[in-house]
mmCIF file of C-alpha atoms and ligand atoms in Angstrom:
data_model
loop_
_atom_site.group_PDB
_atom_site.id
_atom_site.type_symbol
_atom_site.label_atom_id
_atom_site.label_comp_id
_atom_site.label_asym_id
_atom_site.label_seq_id
_atom_site.Cartn_x
_atom_site.Cartn_y
_atom_site.Cartn_z
ATOM 1 C CA MET A 1 -50.165 -16.223 -6.640
ATOM 2 C CA LEU A 2 -48.256 -14.470 -9.044
ATOM 3 C CA GLN A 3 -44.179 -15.086 -8.232
ATOM 4 C CA VAL A 4 -41.746 -12.137 -10.201
ATOM 5 C CA ILE A 5 -37.746 -13.910 -10.570
ATOM 6 C CA THR A 6 -35.618 -12.160 -12.391
ATOM 7 C CA ARG A 7 -31.873 -12.762 -12.304
ATOM 8 C CA VAL A 8 -28.926 -10.123 -12.404
ATOM 9 C CA PRO A 9 -25.634 -10.858 -12.967
ATOM 10 C CA ALA A 10 -22.470 -9.168 -11.160
ATOM 11 C CA LYS A 11 -19.830 -7.117 -12.797
ATOM 12 C CA ILE A 12 -16.379 -6.456 -13.407
ATOM 13 C CA ASN A 13 -14.451 -3.321 -15.055
ATOM 14 C CA PRO A 14 -12.158 -4.742 -17.764
ATOM 15 C CA VAL A 15 -11.019 -0.811 -18.424
ATOM 16 C CA LEU A 16 -11.917 1.943 -14.819
ATOM 17 C CA SER A 17 -9.671 5.013 -15.668
ATOM 18 C CA VAL A 18 -11.014 7.444 -12.522
ATOM 19 C CA GLY A 19 -10.658 11.164 -12.822
ATOM 20 C CA PRO A 20 -10.570 14.371 -9.965
ATOM 21 C CA ALA A 21 -12.411 14.079 -7.653
ATOM 22 C CA ARG A 22 -15.517 16.471 -7.730
ATOM 23 C CA ARG A 23 -17.158 18.674 -5.597
ATOM 24 C CA ASP A 24 -20.080 16.330 -5.285
ATOM 25 C CA GLY A 25 -17.464 14.440 -3.816
ATOM 26 C CA TYR A 26 -17.454 11.474 -6.577
ATOM 27 C CA HIS A 27 -15.276 11.425 -9.278
ATOM 28 C CA ASP A 28 -15.664 11.154 -12.828
ATOM 29 C CA LEU A 29 -15.391 7.964 -14.470
ATOM 30 C CA ALA A 30 -14.243 6.269 -18.408
ATOM 31 C CA THR A 31 -15.270 2.920 -17.687
ATOM 32 C CA VAL A 32 -16.167 -0.522 -19.318
ATOM 33 C CA PHE A 33 -18.607 -1.986 -17.423
ATOM 34 C CA HIS A 34 -18.484 -5.833 -18.379
ATOM 35 C CA ALA A 35 -21.577 -8.751 -16.335
ATOM 36 C CA VAL A 36 -20.088 -12.498 -15.982
ATOM 37 C CA SER A 37 -22.441 -15.276 -15.346
ATOM 38 C CA LEU A 38 -22.467 -14.803 -11.493
ATOM 39 C CA TYR A 39 -25.751 -13.580 -10.453
ATOM 40 C CA ASP A 40 -28.421 -12.335 -7.571
ATOM 41 C CA GLU A 41 -31.884 -14.035 -8.097
ATOM 42 C CA VAL A 42 -34.844 -11.583 -6.962
ATOM 43 C CA ARG A 43 -38.198 -13.096 -6.325
ATOM 44 C CA ALA A 44 -41.053 -10.719 -6.138
ATOM 45 C CA ARG A 45 -44.707 -11.790 -4.778
ATOM 46 C CA ALA A 46 -47.292 -9.318 -3.845
ATOM 47 C CA GLY A 47 -47.684 -8.547 0.280
ATOM 48 C CA ASP A 48 -49.788 -6.391 3.082
ATOM 49 C CA ASP A 49 -46.220 -4.198 3.083
ATOM 50 C CA LEU A 50 -43.005 -3.812 2.400
ATOM 51 C CA THR A 51 -40.665 -6.749 2.848
ATOM 52 C CA VAL A 52 -37.439 -7.416 2.270
ATOM 53 C CA THR A 53 -35.316 -10.934 3.047
ATOM 54 C CA MET A 54 -31.887 -12.531 2.184
ATOM 55 C CA SER A 55 -30.934 -15.561 1.258
ATOM 56 C CA GLY A 56 -27.944 -17.075 0.110
ATOM 57 C CA PRO A 57 -24.137 -17.541 0.067
ATOM 58 C CA TYR A 58 -23.500 -14.443 0.868
ATOM 59 C CA ALA A 59 -27.361 -13.448 2.721
ATOM 60 C CA GLY A 60 -25.148 -12.346 5.124
ATOM 61 C CA GLY A 61 -23.469 -9.146 5.806
ATOM 62 C CA VAL A 62 -26.206 -7.390 3.995
ATOM 63 C CA PRO A 63 -28.210 -5.150 5.913
ATOM 64 C CA SER A 64 -32.070 -6.392 6.129
ATOM 65 C CA ASP A 65 -33.193 -2.379 7.274
ATOM 66 C CA ALA A 66 -34.583 0.650 5.561
ATOM 67 C CA THR A 67 -30.609 1.136 4.139
ATOM 68 C CA ASN A 68 -30.935 -2.333 2.027
ATOM 69 C CA LEU A 69 -30.027 -1.331 -1.251
ATOM 70 C CA ALA A 70 -33.430 -3.405 -2.805
ATOM 71 C CA THR A 71 -35.096 -1.684 0.144
ATOM 72 C CA ARG A 72 -34.434 1.412 -1.211
ATOM 73 C CA ALA A 73 -34.937 0.384 -4.796
ATOM 74 C CA ALA A 74 -39.161 -0.964 -4.049
ATOM 75 C CA ARG A 75 -39.561 2.569 -2.428
ATOM 76 C CA ALA A 76 -38.064 4.749 -5.119
ATOM 77 C CA LEU A 77 -39.962 2.820 -7.501
ATOM 78 C CA ALA A 78 -43.221 2.800 -5.999
ATOM 79 C CA LYS A 79 -42.721 6.437 -5.330
ATOM 80 C CA ARG A 80 -41.949 7.784 -9.024
ATOM 81 C CA ALA A 81 -45.060 5.117 -9.988
ATOM 82 C CA GLY A 82 -46.776 6.866 -7.020
ATOM 83 C CA VAL A 83 -48.308 3.019 -5.811
ATOM 84 C CA PRO A 84 -47.466 1.827 -2.637
ATOM 85 C CA ALA A 85 -44.591 -0.091 -1.374
ATOM 86 C CA LYS A 86 -46.477 -3.596 -0.630
ATOM 87 C CA ALA A 87 -44.242 -6.147 -2.003
ATOM 88 C CA ARG A 88 -42.713 -9.732 -0.959
ATOM 89 C CA VAL A 89 -38.959 -10.070 -1.996
ATOM 90 C CA ASP A 90 -36.139 -12.735 -1.797
ATOM 91 C CA VAL A 91 -33.018 -11.381 -2.689
ATOM 92 C CA HIS A 92 -30.789 -15.016 -3.209
ATOM 93 C CA LYS A 93 -27.462 -13.474 -2.759
ATOM 94 C CA ALA A 94 -24.920 -15.481 -4.853
ATOM 95 C CA ILE A 95 -22.727 -12.619 -5.724
ATOM 96 C CA PRO A 96 -19.717 -11.549 -2.740
ATOM 97 C CA VAL A 97 -20.493 -8.783 -0.661
ATOM 98 C CA ALA A 98 -18.211 -5.298 -1.086
ATOM 99 C CA ALA A 99 -16.075 -7.039 -3.475
ATOM 100 C CA GLY A 100 -16.571 -4.646 -6.342
ATOM 101 C CA LEU A 101 -18.435 -6.850 -8.341
ATOM 102 C CA ALA A 102 -21.428 -4.940 -8.053
ATOM 103 C CA GLY A 103 -23.553 -7.211 -5.705
ATOM 104 C CA GLY A 104 -25.614 -4.207 -4.296
ATOM 105 C CA SER A 105 -26.443 -2.872 -7.665
ATOM 106 C CA ALA A 106 -27.496 -5.648 -8.720
ATOM 107 C CA ASP A 107 -29.426 -6.452 -6.493
ATOM 108 C CA ALA A 108 -31.750 -2.668 -6.224
ATOM 109 C CA ALA A 109 -31.410 -3.357 -10.081
ATOM 110 C CA GLY A 110 -33.270 -6.793 -10.144
ATOM 111 C CA VAL A 111 -36.314 -4.974 -7.610
ATOM 112 C CA LEU A 112 -36.596 -2.543 -9.722
ATOM 113 C CA ARG A 113 -37.026 -4.953 -12.836
ATOM 114 C CA ALA A 114 -39.444 -7.662 -10.791
ATOM 115 C CA CYS A 115 -41.218 -4.944 -8.713
ATOM 116 C CA ASP A 116 -42.094 -3.179 -12.065
ATOM 117 C CA ALA A 117 -43.624 -6.092 -13.611
ATOM 118 C CA LEU A 118 -45.584 -7.672 -10.063
ATOM 119 C CA TRP A 119 -46.430 -3.775 -9.589
ATOM 120 C CA GLU A 120 -47.777 -3.950 -13.166
ATOM 121 C CA LEU A 121 -46.052 -0.314 -13.940
ATOM 122 C CA GLY A 122 -44.963 -0.625 -17.319
ATOM 123 C CA ALA A 123 -41.832 1.389 -16.726
ATOM 124 C CA SER A 124 -39.735 1.691 -19.774
ATOM 125 C CA ASP A 125 -35.921 1.032 -19.864
ATOM 126 C CA THR A 126 -35.036 4.889 -19.506
ATOM 127 C CA GLU A 127 -37.393 5.765 -16.734
ATOM 128 C CA LEU A 128 -35.646 2.369 -14.358
ATOM 129 C CA ALA A 129 -32.755 3.843 -15.665
ATOM 130 C CA THR A 130 -33.980 7.025 -13.971
ATOM 131 C CA VAL A 131 -34.817 5.623 -10.816
ATOM 132 C CA ALA A 132 -31.820 2.833 -11.069
ATOM 133 C CA ALA A 133 -29.001 6.887 -11.232
ATOM 134 C CA THR A 134 -30.276 7.836 -8.113
ATOM 135 C CA LEU A 135 -29.765 4.258 -6.103
ATOM 136 C CA GLY A 136 -26.257 4.054 -6.997
ATOM 137 C CA SER A 137 -23.757 4.839 -10.111
ATOM 138 C CA ASP A 138 -23.320 1.240 -10.856
ATOM 139 C CA VAL A 139 -27.490 0.440 -10.838
ATOM 140 C CA PRO A 140 -28.021 1.501 -14.400
ATOM 141 C CA PHE A 141 -25.174 -0.907 -15.903
ATOM 142 C CA ALA A 142 -27.257 -3.861 -13.425
ATOM 143 C CA LEU A 143 -30.042 -2.819 -15.075
ATOM 144 C CA ALA A 144 -28.705 -3.025 -18.992
ATOM 145 C CA GLY A 145 -26.272 -6.083 -18.439
ATOM 146 C CA GLY A 146 -23.816 -6.916 -20.970
ATOM 147 C CA THR A 147 -21.074 -4.981 -21.838
ATOM 148 C CA ALA A 148 -21.320 -0.678 -21.875
ATOM 149 C CA VAL A 149 -18.996 2.037 -21.478
ATOM 150 C CA GLY A 150 -20.246 4.645 -18.479
ATOM 151 C CA THR A 151 -19.009 7.668 -18.092
ATOM 152 C CA GLY A 152 -20.482 10.691 -15.762
ATOM 153 C CA ARG A 153 -20.097 8.793 -12.359
ATOM 154 C CA GLY A 154 -20.522 5.960 -14.601
ATOM 155 C CA GLU A 155 -24.376 6.213 -14.961
ATOM 156 C CA ARG A 156 -23.590 7.095 -18.481
ATOM 157 C CA LEU A 157 -23.930 4.590 -21.052
ATOM 158 C CA ARG A 158 -23.419 3.099 -24.559
ATOM 159 C CA GLY A 159 -23.675 -0.227 -24.950
ATOM 160 C CA ILE A 160 -20.622 -2.442 -26.510
ATOM 161 C CA THR A 161 -20.615 -5.772 -28.425
ATOM 162 C CA VAL A 162 -18.019 -8.370 -27.283
ATOM 163 C CA GLY A 163 -16.864 -10.769 -30.528
ATOM 164 C CA THR A 164 -16.956 -13.727 -28.111
ATOM 165 C CA THR A 165 -17.691 -15.249 -24.978
ATOM 166 C CA LEU A 166 -14.431 -14.136 -22.083
ATOM 167 C CA HIS A 167 -13.605 -16.983 -19.476
ATOM 168 C CA TRP A 168 -12.865 -14.803 -16.127
ATOM 169 C CA VAL A 169 -12.231 -16.086 -12.574
ATOM 170 C CA LEU A 170 -12.459 -14.512 -10.251
ATOM 171 C CA ALA A 171 -10.673 -14.218 -7.200
ATOM 172 C CA VAL A 172 -12.675 -13.301 -3.909
ATOM 173 C CA ALA A 173 -11.331 -12.121 -0.521
ATOM 174 C CA SER A 174 -12.068 -13.254 2.634
ATOM 175 C CA ARG A 175 -13.088 -9.984 3.057
ATOM 176 C CA GLY A 176 -15.030 -7.148 1.209
ATOM 177 C CA LEU A 177 -13.603 -3.363 1.008
ATOM 178 C CA SER A 178 -15.402 -0.231 0.554
ATOM 179 C CA THR A 179 -16.066 1.682 -1.724
ATOM 180 C CA PRO A 180 -15.831 5.022 -0.810
ATOM 181 C CA ASP A 181 -12.960 4.246 1.711
ATOM 182 C CA VAL A 182 -10.370 3.024 -1.846
ATOM 183 C CA TYR A 183 -11.788 6.566 -3.457
ATOM 184 C CA ARG A 184 -10.340 8.320 -0.592
ATOM 185 C CA ARG A 185 -7.407 6.239 -0.841
ATOM 186 C CA LEU A 186 -7.063 7.297 -4.332
ATOM 187 C CA ASP A 187 -6.754 10.715 -3.669
ATOM 188 C CA GLU A 188 -4.513 10.325 -1.016
ATOM 189 C CA LEU A 189 -2.079 8.976 -3.155
ATOM 190 C CA ARG A 190 -2.682 11.975 -5.366
ATOM 191 C CA SER A 191 -2.682 14.323 -3.978
ATOM 192 C CA GLY A 192 -0.424 17.320 -4.921
ATOM 193 C CA VAL A 193 -0.427 15.584 -8.562
ATOM 194 C CA SER A 194 -2.446 16.901 -11.434
ATOM 195 C CA VAL A 195 -5.110 14.124 -12.586
ATOM 196 C CA PRO A 196 -5.916 13.981 -16.855
ATOM 197 C CA GLU A 197 -9.861 13.764 -17.479
ATOM 198 C CA PRO A 198 -10.493 10.025 -17.704
ATOM 199 C CA ALA A 199 -10.479 7.980 -20.953
ATOM 200 C CA VAL A 200 -11.467 4.519 -21.424
ATOM 201 C CA GLY A 201 -9.187 4.504 -25.248
ATOM 202 C CA GLU A 202 -9.154 2.826 -28.151
ATOM 203 C CA ALA A 203 -7.461 -0.327 -27.701
ATOM 204 C CA ILE A 204 -10.087 -1.967 -25.104
ATOM 205 C CA LEU A 205 -12.858 -1.373 -27.209
ATOM 206 C CA THR A 206 -10.839 -2.712 -30.623
ATOM 207 C CA ALA A 207 -9.866 -5.676 -27.949
ATOM 208 C CA LEU A 208 -13.267 -6.817 -27.187
ATOM 209 C CA ALA A 209 -15.129 -6.002 -30.883
ATOM 210 C CA GLY A 210 -12.286 -8.307 -32.003
ATOM 211 C CA GLY A 211 -12.855 -11.357 -29.619
ATOM 212 C CA ASP A 212 -9.326 -11.533 -28.810
ATOM 213 C CA PRO A 213 -8.374 -12.769 -25.406
ATOM 214 C CA GLY A 214 -4.638 -11.904 -25.817
ATOM 215 C CA ALA A 215 -5.795 -8.127 -26.609
ATOM 216 C CA VAL A 216 -8.668 -7.505 -24.248
ATOM 217 C CA ALA A 217 -5.655 -8.750 -21.386
ATOM 218 C CA ALA A 218 -3.083 -5.954 -22.908
ATOM 219 C CA SER A 219 -5.717 -3.781 -22.979
ATOM 220 C CA LEU A 220 -6.362 -4.626 -18.887
ATOM 221 C CA ARG A 221 -6.237 -0.846 -16.792
ATOM 222 C CA ASN A 222 -7.699 -0.733 -13.618
ATOM 223 C CA ASP A 223 -7.094 3.109 -11.960
ATOM 224 C CA MET A 224 -8.085 2.167 -8.092
ATOM 225 C CA GLN A 225 -6.082 -1.046 -8.339
ATOM 226 C CA GLU A 226 -3.195 0.778 -6.624
ATOM 227 C CA ALA A 227 -5.292 1.999 -3.671
ATOM 228 C CA ALA A 228 -6.782 -1.224 -3.537
ATOM 229 C CA VAL A 229 -3.556 -3.507 -2.579
ATOM 230 C CA ALA A 230 -2.621 -0.028 -0.155
ATOM 231 C CA LEU A 231 -5.455 -0.655 1.974
ATOM 232 C CA ARG A 232 -4.914 -4.671 1.324
ATOM 233 C CA PRO A 233 -1.226 -5.506 0.309
ATOM 234 C CA GLU A 234 -2.265 -9.104 0.153
ATOM 235 C CA LEU A 235 -3.580 -8.266 -3.070
ATOM 236 C CA ALA A 236 -0.493 -7.830 -4.924
ATOM 237 C CA ASP A 237 0.075 -11.407 -4.130
ATOM 238 C CA THR A 238 -3.213 -13.118 -5.758
ATOM 239 C CA LEU A 239 -2.057 -10.752 -8.635
ATOM 240 C CA ARG A 240 1.052 -12.093 -8.600
ATOM 241 C CA ALA A 241 -0.539 -16.538 -8.278
ATOM 242 C CA GLY A 242 -2.981 -15.299 -11.246
ATOM 243 C CA ARG A 243 0.144 -14.208 -13.221
ATOM 244 C CA GLU A 244 2.117 -16.888 -12.349
ATOM 245 C CA ALA A 245 -1.153 -19.222 -13.072
ATOM 246 C CA GLY A 246 -0.596 -18.132 -16.780
ATOM 247 C CA ALA A 247 -3.512 -15.784 -16.738
ATOM 248 C CA LEU A 248 -3.483 -13.731 -19.803
ATOM 249 C CA GLY A 249 -3.843 -10.626 -17.792
ATOM 250 C CA GLY A 250 -5.287 -10.109 -14.244
ATOM 251 C CA ILE A 251 -6.922 -6.880 -12.931
ATOM 252 C CA VAL A 252 -8.576 -5.567 -9.543
ATOM 253 C CA SER A 253 -12.211 -5.889 -9.753
ATOM 254 C CA GLY A 254 -13.710 -2.017 -9.150
ATOM 255 C CA SER A 255 -12.914 -1.044 -5.951
ATOM 256 C CA GLY A 256 -11.575 -4.789 -5.322
ATOM 257 C CA PRO A 257 -11.073 -7.529 -3.406
ATOM 258 C CA THR A 258 -11.995 -9.321 -5.845
ATOM 259 C CA CYS A 259 -9.550 -10.012 -9.028
ATOM 260 C CA ALA A 260 -10.189 -10.990 -12.003
ATOM 261 C CA PHE A 261 -8.258 -12.674 -14.512
ATOM 262 C CA LEU A 262 -8.294 -14.098 -18.332
ATOM 263 C CA ALA A 263 -8.381 -16.604 -19.302
ATOM 264 C CA ARG A 264 -7.318 -17.804 -23.093
ATOM 265 C CA ASP A 265 -10.918 -20.399 -23.297
ATOM 266 C CA GLY A 266 -13.231 -22.833 -21.219
ATOM 267 C CA GLU A 267 -9.834 -25.446 -20.603
ATOM 268 C CA HIS A 268 -7.835 -22.786 -19.681
ATOM 269 C CA SER A 269 -9.848 -20.869 -16.893
ATOM 270 C CA GLY A 270 -10.798 -24.634 -15.348
ATOM 271 C CA GLU A 271 -6.111 -24.747 -15.291
ATOM 272 C CA LEU A 272 -6.380 -21.187 -14.487
ATOM 273 C CA ALA A 273 -8.778 -21.468 -11.360
ATOM 274 C CA ALA A 274 -6.953 -24.431 -9.664
ATOM 275 C CA ARG A 275 -3.846 -23.488 -9.883
ATOM 276 C CA LEU A 276 -5.265 -19.800 -8.444
ATOM 277 C CA ASP A 277 -7.370 -22.214 -5.630
ATOM 278 C CA ALA A 278 -4.131 -24.340 -4.688
ATOM 279 C CA SER A 279 -2.310 -21.105 -4.164
ATOM 280 C CA GLY A 280 -4.020 -20.232 -0.875
ATOM 281 C CA THR A 281 -4.212 -16.370 -1.820
ATOM 282 C CA CYS A 282 -8.018 -16.152 -2.088
ATOM 283 C CA ALA A 283 -11.022 -17.406 -0.001
ATOM 284 C CA GLN A 284 -12.893 -18.671 -2.922
ATOM 285 C CA VAL A 285 -11.839 -19.176 -7.008
ATOM 286 C CA LEU A 286 -15.212 -19.025 -9.534
ATOM 287 C CA GLN A 287 -14.702 -19.453 -13.300
ATOM 288 C CA VAL A 288 -17.336 -16.794 -14.950
ATOM 289 C CA THR A 289 -17.984 -16.053 -18.714
ATOM 290 C CA GLY A 290 -18.857 -12.950 -20.039
ATOM 291 C CA PRO A 291 -20.944 -10.394 -21.422
ATOM 292 C CA ALA A 292 -24.177 -12.090 -19.725
ATOM 293 C CA ARG A 293 -27.733 -10.853 -19.270
ATOM 294 C CA THR A 294 -29.905 -9.181 -16.973
ATOM 295 C CA GLY A 295 -33.048 -11.188 -16.727
ATOM 296 C CA ASP A 296 -35.307 -13.878 -16.248
HETATM 297 O O1 C5P B 301 -23.107 5.788 -6.435
HETATM 298 P P1 C5P B 301 -22.468 4.569 -4.986
HETATM 299 O O2 C5P B 301 -23.648 4.915 -4.040
HETATM 300 O O3 C5P B 301 -22.320 3.106 -6.180
HETATM 301 O O4 C5P B 301 -21.634 5.234 -4.581
HETATM 302 C C1 C5P B 301 -20.257 4.410 -3.345
HETATM 303 C C2 C5P B 301 -19.277 5.898 -2.981
HETATM 304 O O5 C5P B 301 -18.499 5.716 -3.986
HETATM 305 C C3 C5P B 301 -19.846 7.097 -3.525
HETATM 306 O O6 C5P B 301 -20.137 8.261 -2.126
HETATM 307 C C4 C5P B 301 -18.650 7.618 -3.946
HETATM 308 O O7 C5P B 301 -18.011 8.074 -2.133
HETATM 309 C C5 C5P B 301 -17.473 6.736 -4.563
HETATM 310 N N1 C5P B 301 -17.749 7.428 -6.004
HETATM 311 C C6 C5P B 301 -17.319 8.015 -6.523
HETATM 312 N N2 C5P B 301 -17.356 8.458 -7.724
HETATM 313 C C7 C5P B 301 -17.889 7.380 -8.603
HETATM 314 C C8 C5P B 301 -18.965 6.162 -8.039
HETATM 315 C C9 C5P B 301 -18.484 6.538 -6.384
HETATM 316 O O8 C5P B 301 -16.184 9.333 -5.558
HETATM 317 N N3 C5P B 301 -18.343 7.677 -9.699
#
């Protein structure tokens, strides 16, 4: 029986600049999305109706009902294409849930790619990106992979080139954080303060293009970090442990609580991972590289 398999990577944000709250409740962003080599895998086969199952180390904690982003992705694509939503989908989750790594967005993007192939829709990248943007701000980037500057809610993308493979160490926390909660706390921290329009800045783009990890480390910036640390004070310990372990730089990933640390190369990444693990300041340590590709 025909089975479509696609892999979609997690992302981190080397720069995440957050503007003021908009009337629709979202925030305008200027961010660099960077896909890393930690993948969820989506398998889709023909079925009599739509079933979505979750497997793998992080399957627990993801709802398997109609609120599941993978389920919503299959229904949204079927509706747009005017076909019945019939598929047996399994999502193998290796990306931690509610971790600031866009794992749910990766699953939605994987379902869009897999069901497009299974149902032989032949949708263009632009058509898939349009459906993706209705599912979540990070879903269009998950479809694209690589490295990109994101604006708007994060759904407007411009792909950029990175001059080298970057080696990151991810410190995963034992509990996730809710993205809306972190945005809310950020708004509280900023109340009464005039917030400038978001901007990525030239430094990170030059550093990425030049492929210099030290310059990338010096340009890391996340406006959500303070809010994530306010909600999870122990993240300050994780960030300090990464610095003390010799990371070139460290940052909370997206809305957290995962922290991403940059290493010089593969060997340094191994040393950093071992030291971070020994620090006892996080539940799990993962070595990844970026940019990673979305695909099969
Ligand atoms: O778009 P997505 O569903 O991933 O966003 C989840 C929540 O994160 C939104 O409901 C909103 O509270 C917050 N958010 C935001 N500004 C963005 C993206 C997300 O305020 N640009």
